[in-house]
Tab-separated table of C-alpha atoms and ligand atoms in Angstrom:
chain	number	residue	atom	x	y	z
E	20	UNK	CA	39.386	105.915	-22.805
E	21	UNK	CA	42.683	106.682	-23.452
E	22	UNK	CA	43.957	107.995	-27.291
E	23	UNK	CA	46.058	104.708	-28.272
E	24	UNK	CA	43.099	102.286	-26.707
E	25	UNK	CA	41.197	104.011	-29.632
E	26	UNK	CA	43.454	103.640	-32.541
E	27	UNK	CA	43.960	100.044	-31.515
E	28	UNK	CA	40.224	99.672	-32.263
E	29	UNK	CA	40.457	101.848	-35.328
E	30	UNK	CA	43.095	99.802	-36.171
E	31	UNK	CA	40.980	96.319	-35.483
E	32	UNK	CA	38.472	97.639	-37.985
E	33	UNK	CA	35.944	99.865	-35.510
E	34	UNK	CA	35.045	103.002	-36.915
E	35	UNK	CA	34.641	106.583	-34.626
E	36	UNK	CA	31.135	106.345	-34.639
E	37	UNK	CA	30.577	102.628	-33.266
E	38	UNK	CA	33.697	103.021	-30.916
E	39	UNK	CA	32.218	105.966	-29.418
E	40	UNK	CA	28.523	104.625	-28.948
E	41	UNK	CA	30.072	101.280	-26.970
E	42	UNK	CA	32.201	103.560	-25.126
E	43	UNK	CA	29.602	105.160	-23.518
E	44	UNK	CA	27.512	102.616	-22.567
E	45	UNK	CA	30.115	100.280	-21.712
E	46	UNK	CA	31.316	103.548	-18.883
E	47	UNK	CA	27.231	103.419	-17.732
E	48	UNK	CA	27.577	99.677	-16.270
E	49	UNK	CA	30.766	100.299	-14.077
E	50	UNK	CA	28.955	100.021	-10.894
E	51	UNK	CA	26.922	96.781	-12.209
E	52	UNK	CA	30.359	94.887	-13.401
E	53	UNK	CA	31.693	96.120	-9.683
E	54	UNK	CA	28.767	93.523	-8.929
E	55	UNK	CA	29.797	90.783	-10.846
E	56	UNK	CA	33.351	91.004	-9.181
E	57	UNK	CA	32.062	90.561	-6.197
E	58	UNK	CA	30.594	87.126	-6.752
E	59	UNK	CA	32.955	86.193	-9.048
E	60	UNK	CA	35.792	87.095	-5.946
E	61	UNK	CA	33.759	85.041	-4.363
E	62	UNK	CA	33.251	81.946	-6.319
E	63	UNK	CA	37.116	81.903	-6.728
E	64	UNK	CA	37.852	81.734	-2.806
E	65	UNK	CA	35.327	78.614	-3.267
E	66	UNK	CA	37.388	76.866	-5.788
E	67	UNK	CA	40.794	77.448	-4.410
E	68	UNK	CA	39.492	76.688	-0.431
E	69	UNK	CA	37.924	73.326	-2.272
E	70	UNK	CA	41.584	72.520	-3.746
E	71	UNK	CA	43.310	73.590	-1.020
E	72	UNK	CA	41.450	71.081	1.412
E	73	UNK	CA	41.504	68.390	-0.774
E	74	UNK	CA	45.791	68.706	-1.120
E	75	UNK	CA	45.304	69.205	-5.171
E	76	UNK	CA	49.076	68.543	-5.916
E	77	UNK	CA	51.639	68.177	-8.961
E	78	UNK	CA	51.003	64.193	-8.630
E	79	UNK	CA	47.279	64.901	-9.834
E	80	UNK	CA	48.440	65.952	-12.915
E	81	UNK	CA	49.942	63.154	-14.187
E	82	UNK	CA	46.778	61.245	-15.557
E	83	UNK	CA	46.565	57.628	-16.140
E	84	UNK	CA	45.663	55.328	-18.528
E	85	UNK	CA	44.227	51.542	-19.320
E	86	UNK	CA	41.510	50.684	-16.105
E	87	UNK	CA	42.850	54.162	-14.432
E	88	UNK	CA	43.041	52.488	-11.138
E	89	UNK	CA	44.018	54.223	-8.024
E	90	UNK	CA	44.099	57.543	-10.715
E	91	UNK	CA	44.915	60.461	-7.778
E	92	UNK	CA	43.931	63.372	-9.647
E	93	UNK	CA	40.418	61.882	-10.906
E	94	UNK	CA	39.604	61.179	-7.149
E	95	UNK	CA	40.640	64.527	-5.995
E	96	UNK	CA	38.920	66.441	-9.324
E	97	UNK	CA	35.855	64.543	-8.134
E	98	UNK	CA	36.134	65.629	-4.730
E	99	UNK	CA	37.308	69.600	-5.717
E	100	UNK	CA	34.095	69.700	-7.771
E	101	UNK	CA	31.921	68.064	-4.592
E	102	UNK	CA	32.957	70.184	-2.127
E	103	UNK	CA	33.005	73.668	-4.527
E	104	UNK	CA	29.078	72.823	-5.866
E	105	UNK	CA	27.727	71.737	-1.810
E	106	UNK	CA	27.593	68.070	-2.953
E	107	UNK	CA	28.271	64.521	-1.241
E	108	UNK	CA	30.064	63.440	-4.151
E	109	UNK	CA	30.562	63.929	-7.758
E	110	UNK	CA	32.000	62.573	-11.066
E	111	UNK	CA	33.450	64.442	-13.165
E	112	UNK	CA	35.052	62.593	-16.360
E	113	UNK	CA	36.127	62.937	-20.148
E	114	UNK	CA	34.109	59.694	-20.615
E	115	UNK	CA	31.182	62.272	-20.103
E	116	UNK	CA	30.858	63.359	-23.863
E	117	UNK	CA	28.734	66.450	-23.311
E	118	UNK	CA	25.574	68.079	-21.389
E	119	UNK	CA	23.333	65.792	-23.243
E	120	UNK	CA	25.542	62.942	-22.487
E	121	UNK	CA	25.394	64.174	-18.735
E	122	UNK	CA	22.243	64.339	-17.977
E	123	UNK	CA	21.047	61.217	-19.616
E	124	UNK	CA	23.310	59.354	-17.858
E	125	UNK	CA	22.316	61.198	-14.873
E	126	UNK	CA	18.132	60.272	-15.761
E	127	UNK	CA	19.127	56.327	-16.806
E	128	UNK	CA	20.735	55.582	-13.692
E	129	UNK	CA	18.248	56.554	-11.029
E	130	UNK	CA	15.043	55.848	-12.806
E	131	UNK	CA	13.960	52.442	-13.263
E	132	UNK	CA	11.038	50.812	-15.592
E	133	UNK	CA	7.496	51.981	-14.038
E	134	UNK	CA	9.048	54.921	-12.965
E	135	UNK	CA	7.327	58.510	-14.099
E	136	UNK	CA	9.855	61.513	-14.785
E	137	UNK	CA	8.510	64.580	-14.636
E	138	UNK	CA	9.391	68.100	-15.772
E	139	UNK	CA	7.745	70.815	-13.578
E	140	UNK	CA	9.271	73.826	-15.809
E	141	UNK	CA	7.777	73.083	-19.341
E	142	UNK	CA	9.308	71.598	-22.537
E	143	UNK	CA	13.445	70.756	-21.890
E	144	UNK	CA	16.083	71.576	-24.037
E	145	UNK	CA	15.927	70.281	-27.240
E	146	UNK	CA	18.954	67.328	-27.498
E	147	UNK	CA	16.456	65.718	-24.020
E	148	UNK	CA	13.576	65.487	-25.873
E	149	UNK	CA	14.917	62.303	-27.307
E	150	UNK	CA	16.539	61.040	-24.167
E	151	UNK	CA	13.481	61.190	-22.848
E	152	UNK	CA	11.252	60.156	-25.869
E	153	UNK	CA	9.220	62.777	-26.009
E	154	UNK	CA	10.468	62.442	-29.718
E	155	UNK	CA	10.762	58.761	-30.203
E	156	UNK	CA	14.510	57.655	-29.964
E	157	UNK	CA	16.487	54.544	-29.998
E	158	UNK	CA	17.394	53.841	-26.569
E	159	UNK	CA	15.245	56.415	-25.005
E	160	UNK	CA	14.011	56.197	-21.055
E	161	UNK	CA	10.409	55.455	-22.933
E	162	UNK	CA	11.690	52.480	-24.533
E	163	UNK	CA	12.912	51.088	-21.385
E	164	UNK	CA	9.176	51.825	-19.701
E	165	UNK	CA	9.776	54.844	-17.669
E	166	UNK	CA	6.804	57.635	-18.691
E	167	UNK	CA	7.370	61.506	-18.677
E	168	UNK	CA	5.131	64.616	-17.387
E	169	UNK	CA	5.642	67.841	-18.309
E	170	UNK	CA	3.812	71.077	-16.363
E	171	UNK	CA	3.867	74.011	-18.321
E	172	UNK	CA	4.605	77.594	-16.671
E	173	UNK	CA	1.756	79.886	-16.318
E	174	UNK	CA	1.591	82.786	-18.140
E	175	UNK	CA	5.008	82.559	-19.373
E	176	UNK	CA	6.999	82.458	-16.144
E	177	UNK	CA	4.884	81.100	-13.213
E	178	UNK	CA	5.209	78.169	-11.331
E	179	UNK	CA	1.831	76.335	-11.948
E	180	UNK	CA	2.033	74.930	-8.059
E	181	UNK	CA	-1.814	73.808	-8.972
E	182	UNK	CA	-0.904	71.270	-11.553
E	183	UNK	CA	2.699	70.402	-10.324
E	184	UNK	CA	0.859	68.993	-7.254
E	185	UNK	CA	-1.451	66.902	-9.423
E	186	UNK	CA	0.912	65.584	-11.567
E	187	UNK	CA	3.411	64.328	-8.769
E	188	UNK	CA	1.990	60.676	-8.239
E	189	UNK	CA	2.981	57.463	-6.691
E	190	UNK	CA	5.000	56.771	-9.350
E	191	UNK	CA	7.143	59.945	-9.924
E	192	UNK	CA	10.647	58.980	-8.722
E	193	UNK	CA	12.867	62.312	-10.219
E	194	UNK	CA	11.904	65.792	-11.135
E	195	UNK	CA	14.386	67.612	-13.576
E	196	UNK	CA	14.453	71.231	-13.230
E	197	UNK	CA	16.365	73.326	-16.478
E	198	UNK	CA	17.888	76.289	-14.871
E	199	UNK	CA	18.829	77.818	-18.204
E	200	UNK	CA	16.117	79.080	-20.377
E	201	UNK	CA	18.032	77.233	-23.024
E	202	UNK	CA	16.372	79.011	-26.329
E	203	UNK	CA	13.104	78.858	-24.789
E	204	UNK	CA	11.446	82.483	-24.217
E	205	UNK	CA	10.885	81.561	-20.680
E	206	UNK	CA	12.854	83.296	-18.281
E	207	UNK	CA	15.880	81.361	-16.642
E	208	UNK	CA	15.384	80.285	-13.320
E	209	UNK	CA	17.506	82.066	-10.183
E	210	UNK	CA	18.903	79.753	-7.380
E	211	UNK	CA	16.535	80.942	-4.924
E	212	UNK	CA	13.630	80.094	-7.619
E	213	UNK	CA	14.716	76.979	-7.575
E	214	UNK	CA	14.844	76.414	-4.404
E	215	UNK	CA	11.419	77.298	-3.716
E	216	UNK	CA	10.138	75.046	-6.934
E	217	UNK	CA	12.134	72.268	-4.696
E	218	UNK	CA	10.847	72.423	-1.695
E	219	UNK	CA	7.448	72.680	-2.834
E	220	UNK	CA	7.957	69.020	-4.643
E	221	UNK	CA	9.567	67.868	-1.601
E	222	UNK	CA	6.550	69.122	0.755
E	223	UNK	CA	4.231	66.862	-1.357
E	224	UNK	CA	6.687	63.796	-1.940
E	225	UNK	CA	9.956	64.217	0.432
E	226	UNK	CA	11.370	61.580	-1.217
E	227	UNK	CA	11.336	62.769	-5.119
E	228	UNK	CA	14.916	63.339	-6.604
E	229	UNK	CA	15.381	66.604	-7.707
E	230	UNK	CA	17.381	66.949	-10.314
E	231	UNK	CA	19.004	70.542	-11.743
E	232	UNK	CA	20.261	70.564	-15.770
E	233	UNK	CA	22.986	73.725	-14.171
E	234	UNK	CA	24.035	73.983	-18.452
E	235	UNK	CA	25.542	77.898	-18.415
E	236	UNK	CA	24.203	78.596	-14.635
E	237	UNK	CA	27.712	77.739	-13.012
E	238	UNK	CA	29.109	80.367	-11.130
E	239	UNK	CA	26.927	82.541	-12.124
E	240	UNK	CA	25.405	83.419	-8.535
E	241	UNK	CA	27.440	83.161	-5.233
E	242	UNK	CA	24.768	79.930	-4.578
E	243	UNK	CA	24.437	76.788	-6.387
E	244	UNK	CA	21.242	74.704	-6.452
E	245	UNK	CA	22.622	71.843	-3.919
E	246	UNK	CA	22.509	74.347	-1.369
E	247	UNK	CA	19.268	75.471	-1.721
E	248	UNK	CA	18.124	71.495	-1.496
E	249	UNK	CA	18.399	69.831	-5.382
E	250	UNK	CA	19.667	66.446	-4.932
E	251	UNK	CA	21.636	66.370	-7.839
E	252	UNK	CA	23.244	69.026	-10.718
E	253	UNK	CA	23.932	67.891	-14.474
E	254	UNK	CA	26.335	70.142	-16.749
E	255	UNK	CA	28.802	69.984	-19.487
E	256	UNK	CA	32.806	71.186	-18.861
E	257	UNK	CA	32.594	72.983	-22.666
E	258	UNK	CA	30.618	75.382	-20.565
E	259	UNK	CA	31.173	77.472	-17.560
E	260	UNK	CA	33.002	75.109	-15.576
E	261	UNK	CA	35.652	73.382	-17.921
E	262	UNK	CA	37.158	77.377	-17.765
E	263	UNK	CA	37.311	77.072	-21.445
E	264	UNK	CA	40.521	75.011	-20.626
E	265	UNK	CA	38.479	71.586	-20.492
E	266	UNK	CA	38.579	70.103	-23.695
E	267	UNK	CA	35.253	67.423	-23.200
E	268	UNK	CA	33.979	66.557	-20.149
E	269	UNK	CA	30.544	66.292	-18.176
E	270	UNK	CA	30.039	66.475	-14.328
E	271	UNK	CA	27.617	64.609	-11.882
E	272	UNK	CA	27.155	66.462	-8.178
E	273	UNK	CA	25.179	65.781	-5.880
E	274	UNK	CA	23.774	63.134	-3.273
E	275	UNK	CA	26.221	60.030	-2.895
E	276	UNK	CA	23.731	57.346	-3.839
E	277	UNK	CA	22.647	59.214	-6.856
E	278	UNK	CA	25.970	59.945	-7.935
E	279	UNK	CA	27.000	56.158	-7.245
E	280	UNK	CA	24.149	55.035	-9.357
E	281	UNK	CA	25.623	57.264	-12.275
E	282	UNK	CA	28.602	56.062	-12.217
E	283	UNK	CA	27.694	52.259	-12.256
E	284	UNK	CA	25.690	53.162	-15.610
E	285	UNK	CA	28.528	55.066	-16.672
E	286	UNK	CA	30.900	52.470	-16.885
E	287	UNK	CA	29.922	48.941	-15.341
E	288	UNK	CA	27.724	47.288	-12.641
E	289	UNK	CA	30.427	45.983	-10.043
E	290	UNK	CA	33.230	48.903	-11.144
E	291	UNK	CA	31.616	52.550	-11.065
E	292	UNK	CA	33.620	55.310	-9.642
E	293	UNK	CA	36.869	52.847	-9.559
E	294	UNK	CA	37.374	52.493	-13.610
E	295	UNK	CA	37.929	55.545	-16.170
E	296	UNK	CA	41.539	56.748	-16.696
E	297	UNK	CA	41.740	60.822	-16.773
E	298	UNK	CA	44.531	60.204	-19.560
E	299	UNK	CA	46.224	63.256	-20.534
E	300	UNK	CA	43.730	65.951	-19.848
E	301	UNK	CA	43.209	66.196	-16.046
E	302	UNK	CA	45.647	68.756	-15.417
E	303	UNK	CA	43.323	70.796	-17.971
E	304	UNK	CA	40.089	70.423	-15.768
E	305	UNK	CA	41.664	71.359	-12.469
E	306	UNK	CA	42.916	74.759	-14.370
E	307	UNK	CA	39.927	75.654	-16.090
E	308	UNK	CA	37.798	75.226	-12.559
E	309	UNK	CA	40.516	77.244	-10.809
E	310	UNK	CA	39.611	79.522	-13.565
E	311	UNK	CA	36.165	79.241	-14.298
E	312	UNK	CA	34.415	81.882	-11.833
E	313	UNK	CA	36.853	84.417	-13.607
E	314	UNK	CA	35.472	83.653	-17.188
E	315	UNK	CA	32.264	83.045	-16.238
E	316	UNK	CA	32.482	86.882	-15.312
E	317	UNK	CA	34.093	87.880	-18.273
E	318	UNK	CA	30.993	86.555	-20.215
E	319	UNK	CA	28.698	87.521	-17.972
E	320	UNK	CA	29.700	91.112	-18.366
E	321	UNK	CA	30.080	90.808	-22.287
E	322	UNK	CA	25.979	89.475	-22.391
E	323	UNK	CA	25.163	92.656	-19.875
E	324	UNK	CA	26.980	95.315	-22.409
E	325	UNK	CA	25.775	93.464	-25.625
E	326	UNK	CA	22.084	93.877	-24.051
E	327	UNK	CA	22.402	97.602	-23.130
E	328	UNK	CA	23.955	98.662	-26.520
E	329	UNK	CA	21.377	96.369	-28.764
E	330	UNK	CA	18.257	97.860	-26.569
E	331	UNK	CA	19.574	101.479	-26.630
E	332	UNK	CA	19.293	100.740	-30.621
E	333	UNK	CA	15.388	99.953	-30.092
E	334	UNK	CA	15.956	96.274	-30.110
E	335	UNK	CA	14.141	93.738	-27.755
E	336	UNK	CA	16.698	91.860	-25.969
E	337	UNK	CA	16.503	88.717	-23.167
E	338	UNK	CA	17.182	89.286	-20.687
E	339	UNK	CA	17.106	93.424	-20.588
E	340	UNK	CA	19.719	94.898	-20.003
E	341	UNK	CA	18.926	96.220	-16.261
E	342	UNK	CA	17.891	92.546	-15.074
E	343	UNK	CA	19.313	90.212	-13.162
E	344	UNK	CA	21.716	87.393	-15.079
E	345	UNK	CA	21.286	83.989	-13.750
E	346	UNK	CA	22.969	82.048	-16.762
E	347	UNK	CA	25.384	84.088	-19.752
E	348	UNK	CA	23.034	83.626	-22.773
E	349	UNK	CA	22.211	86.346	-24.296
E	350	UNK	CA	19.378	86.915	-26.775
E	351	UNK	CA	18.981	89.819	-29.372
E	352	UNK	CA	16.108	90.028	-31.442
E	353	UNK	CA	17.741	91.379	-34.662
E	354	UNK	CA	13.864	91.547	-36.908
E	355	UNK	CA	15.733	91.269	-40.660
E	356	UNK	CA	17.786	88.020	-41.997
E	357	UNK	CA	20.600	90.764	-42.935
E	358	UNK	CA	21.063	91.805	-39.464
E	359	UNK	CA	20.928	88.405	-37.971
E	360	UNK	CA	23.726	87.897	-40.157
E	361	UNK	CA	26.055	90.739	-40.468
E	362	UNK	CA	25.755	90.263	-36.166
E	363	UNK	CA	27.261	86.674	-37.087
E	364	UNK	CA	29.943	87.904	-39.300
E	365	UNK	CA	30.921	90.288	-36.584
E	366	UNK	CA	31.270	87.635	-34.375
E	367	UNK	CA	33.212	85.174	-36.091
E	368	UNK	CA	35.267	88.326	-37.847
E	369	UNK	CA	36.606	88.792	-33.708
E	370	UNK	CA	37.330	85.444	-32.942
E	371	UNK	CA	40.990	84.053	-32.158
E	372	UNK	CA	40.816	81.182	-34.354
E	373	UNK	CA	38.749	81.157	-37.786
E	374	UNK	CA	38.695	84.688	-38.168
E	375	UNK	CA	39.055	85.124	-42.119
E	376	UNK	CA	35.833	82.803	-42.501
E	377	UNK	CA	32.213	83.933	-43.122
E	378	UNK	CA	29.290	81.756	-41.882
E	379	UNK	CA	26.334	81.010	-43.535
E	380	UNK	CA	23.348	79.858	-42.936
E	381	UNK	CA	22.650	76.176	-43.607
E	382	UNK	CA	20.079	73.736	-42.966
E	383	UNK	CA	20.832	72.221	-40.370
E	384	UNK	CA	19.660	68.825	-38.540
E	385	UNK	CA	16.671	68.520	-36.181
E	386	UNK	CA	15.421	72.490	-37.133
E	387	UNK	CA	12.669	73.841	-39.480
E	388	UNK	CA	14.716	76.919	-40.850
E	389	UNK	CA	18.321	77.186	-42.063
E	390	UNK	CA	20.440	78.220	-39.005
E	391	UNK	CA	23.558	80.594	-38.382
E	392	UNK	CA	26.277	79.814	-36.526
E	393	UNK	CA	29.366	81.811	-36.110
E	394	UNK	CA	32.227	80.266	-33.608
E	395	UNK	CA	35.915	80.654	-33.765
E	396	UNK	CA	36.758	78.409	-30.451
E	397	UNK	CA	39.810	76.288	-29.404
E	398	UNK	CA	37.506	73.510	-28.294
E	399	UNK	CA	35.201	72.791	-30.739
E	400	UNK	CA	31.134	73.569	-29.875
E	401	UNK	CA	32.367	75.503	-26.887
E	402	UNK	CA	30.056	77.441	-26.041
E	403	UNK	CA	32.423	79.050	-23.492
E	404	UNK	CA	33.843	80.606	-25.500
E	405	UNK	CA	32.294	83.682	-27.747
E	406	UNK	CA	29.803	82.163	-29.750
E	407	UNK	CA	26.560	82.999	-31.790
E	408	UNK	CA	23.779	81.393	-33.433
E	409	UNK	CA	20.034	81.552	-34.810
E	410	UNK	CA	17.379	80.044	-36.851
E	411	UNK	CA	16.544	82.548	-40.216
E	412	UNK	CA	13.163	82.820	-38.909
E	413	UNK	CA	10.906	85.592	-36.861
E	414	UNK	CA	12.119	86.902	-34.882
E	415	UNK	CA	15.379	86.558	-36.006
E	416	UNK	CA	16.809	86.160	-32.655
E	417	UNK	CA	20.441	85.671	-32.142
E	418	UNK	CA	21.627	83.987	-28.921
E	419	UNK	CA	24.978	84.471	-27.911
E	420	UNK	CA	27.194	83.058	-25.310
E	421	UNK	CA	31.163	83.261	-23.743
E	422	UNK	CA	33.929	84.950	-24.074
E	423	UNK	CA	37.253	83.421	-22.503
E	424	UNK	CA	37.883	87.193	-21.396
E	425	UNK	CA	35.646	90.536	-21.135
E	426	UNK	CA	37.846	92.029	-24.028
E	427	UNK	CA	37.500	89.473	-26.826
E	428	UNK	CA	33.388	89.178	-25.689
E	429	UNK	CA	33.400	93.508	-25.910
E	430	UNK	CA	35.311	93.230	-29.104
E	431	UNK	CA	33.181	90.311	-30.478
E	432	UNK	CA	30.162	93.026	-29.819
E	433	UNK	CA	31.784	96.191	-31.093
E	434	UNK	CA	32.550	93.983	-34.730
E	435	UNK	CA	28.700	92.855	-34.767
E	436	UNK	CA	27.485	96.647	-34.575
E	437	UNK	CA	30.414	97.178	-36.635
E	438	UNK	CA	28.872	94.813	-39.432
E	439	UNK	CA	25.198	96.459	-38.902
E	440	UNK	CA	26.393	99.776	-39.477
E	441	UNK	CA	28.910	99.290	-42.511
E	442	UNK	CA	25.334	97.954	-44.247
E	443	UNK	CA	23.215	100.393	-43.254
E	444	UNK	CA	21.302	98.077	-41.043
E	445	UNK	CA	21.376	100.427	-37.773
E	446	UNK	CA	21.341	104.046	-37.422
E	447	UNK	CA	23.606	104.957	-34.118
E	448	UNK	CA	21.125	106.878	-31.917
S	27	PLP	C1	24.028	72.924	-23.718
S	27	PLP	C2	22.864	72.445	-22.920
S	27	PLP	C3	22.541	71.084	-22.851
S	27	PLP	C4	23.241	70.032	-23.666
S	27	PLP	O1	24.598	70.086	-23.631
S	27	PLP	P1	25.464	69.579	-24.897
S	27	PLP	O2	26.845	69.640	-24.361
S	27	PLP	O3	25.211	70.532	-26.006
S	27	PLP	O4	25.044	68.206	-25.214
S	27	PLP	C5	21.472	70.728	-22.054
S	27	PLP	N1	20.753	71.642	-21.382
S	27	PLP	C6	21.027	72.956	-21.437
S	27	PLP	C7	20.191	73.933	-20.667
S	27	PLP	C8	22.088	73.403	-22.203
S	27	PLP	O5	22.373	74.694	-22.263
């Protein structure tokens, strides 16, 4: 590291001591960042081969509005997105809210009253749990007479083939499969994992649709889960795929029919795919895909060098920081309310946008503890972008996510130690 890289830092507020013990762990992961290039190289020669096929031109930029008829570069995002994530067909639209919004839609429109849902990977993320009515809801699938099974993992992280095969019945139409561990303990799920889960379910009822929540798994791997046989993936553009660029958005890929069937519930009976103007913000999608296997590799490699410097401080962290990443959360378990928080200051002290604020924990909706959340992002809730948050309970785990580039993620880390340290909270080993 060169003399003036140094006093930049200085200069940014990192002291000798903290620059010094990033430094060198950040120089022991050169050859496993050399890895993430390599898939990341290759998720971007899937993206621009996708937009090159499909003729992405200047015309799809110019957005529509009222019915969005005949809207070019809505059609051609849909099929860019299809052809990038293995799929027959997708939608992709600002009318999609968010994840949750995403992958209700995604559950309403192919089940149907009678029908039993099942979850073979334990409890979902927590916003579902009312979509589904596991906590009772207005307007849940429950109300509308479609039942739920859940099938725990064994032991933590094993499939429990046993009791996914009992549960499956005449009755279960679609299986939804959470690739991220979400802030469950569990482990997140690789594509290959997945794959196998799949066609297990598919050996016992071919006709099951499988359904992948991909939340914070996109271009993460080299694979998707279409290609290893789901019939449909669910996820939000304020995550990996929206590049950071997107400013709302939710995506449906998968099988035609399914997709079809979402996009009828989306907007009408009689209209689907053909209503939904892109207004001003298609131009915004197509640039954040183009860019998205780039910053999913920026935060990628900011979760890998938070892990390694929070363990080498005695720390428990998940995943470790030698494993292998198949989504770009990030969980440190921090032991002490002070540390949870000085790592949250550091955060939000590094962001772009919000920087002279200081979070505090609040009580916040739909959790049993105060919660702290530090964000400074240009789309607001992007979790895309570097983020951090965690209920003031044991463990005092913080979970942390983004970074538009390596840099601000490596400086968001370096300010959180930075924090610890200034209050005695860490001794630099
Ligand atoms: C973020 C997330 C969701 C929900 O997305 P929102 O945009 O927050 O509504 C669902 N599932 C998983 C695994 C997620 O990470």
């Amino acid at each position: 590291m060169n003399q003036s890289l140094n006093e930049v830092y200085e200069n940014m507020g990192i002291c000798p001591e903290v620059l010094q013990f990033c430094n060198d762990i950040e120089d022991s992961l050169k050859e496993r960042f050399e890895k993430l290039d390599a898939i990341a190289e290759m998720n971007q020669m899937k993206v621009l081969k996708a937009m090159q096929k499909n003729h992405v031109s200047a015309e799809c930029f110019a957005g529509s509005t009222g019915y969005g008829y005949n809207d070019l570069g809505r059609d051609v995002l849909e099929q860019v997105y299809a052809d990038t994530f293995r799929g027959e067909a997708a939608l992709v639209r600002p009318q999609i809210t968010c994840g949750t919004h995403a992958l209700a839609l995604a559950l309403m429109s192919n089940l149907r009253p009678g029908d039993e849902l099942l979850s073979p990977v334990g409890k979902p993320y927590d916003t579902l749990e009312e979509v589904i009515g596991i906590r009772s809801s207005v307007g849940s699938l429950a109300e509308y007479g479609v039942t739920y099974a859940q099938v725990d993992f064994i032991d933590g992280d094993e499939f429990d083939f046993e009791g996914i095969k009992n549960a499956i019945n005449e009755r279960t139409k679609l299986v939804t499969i959470q690739r991220s561990k979400g802030y469950a303990t569990r482990k997140t799920l690789s594509v290959e994992r997945i794959g196998q889960l799949i066609s297990f379910i598919k050996s016992i009822k071919p006709d099951v649709i499988c359904m992948v929540d991909n939340c914070y798994g996109e271009f993460v791997e080299e694979r998707e889960p279409l290609e290893v046989g789901a019939d449909m993936i669910v996820g939000s553009l304020i995550k990996n795929p929206g590049g950071g660029l997107a400013p709302i958005g939710g995506y449906i890929v998968g099988r035609k029919e399914c997709v079809e069937n979402a996009a009828y519930r989306l907007t009408s009976p009689g209209l689907g795919k053909e209503v939904g103007a892109s207004l001003g913000v298609i131009g915004s999608f197509f640039q954040g895909f183009f860019l998205a296997p780039t910053v999913v590799n920026g935060a990628l490699k900011g979760a890998i060098y938070a892990a390694n410097i929070y363990e080498k401080l005695g720390y428990r962290v998940v995943p470790n920081g030698t494993e292998s990443r198949h989504d770009i959360i990030q969980a440190v378990e921090l032991k002490t309310p002070e540390a949870l928080c000085a790592f949250c200051e550091g955060i939000q002290a590094a962001a772009p946008v919000d920087s002279y604020v200081t979070p505090e924990p609040w009580a916040m909706p739909g959790y049993d503890s105060d919660v702290i959340m530090a964000a400074g992002a240009f789309v607001q809730g992007s979790s895309i972008e570097l983020s951090a948050d965690g209920p003031l309970k044991e463990p005092y785990a913080v979970y942390f996510q983004g970074g538009l580039t390596y840099y601000h993620a490596k400086y968001g880390i370096m300010m959180s130690l930075q924090k610890l340290y200034e209050r005695n909270l860490v001794k630099l080993v």
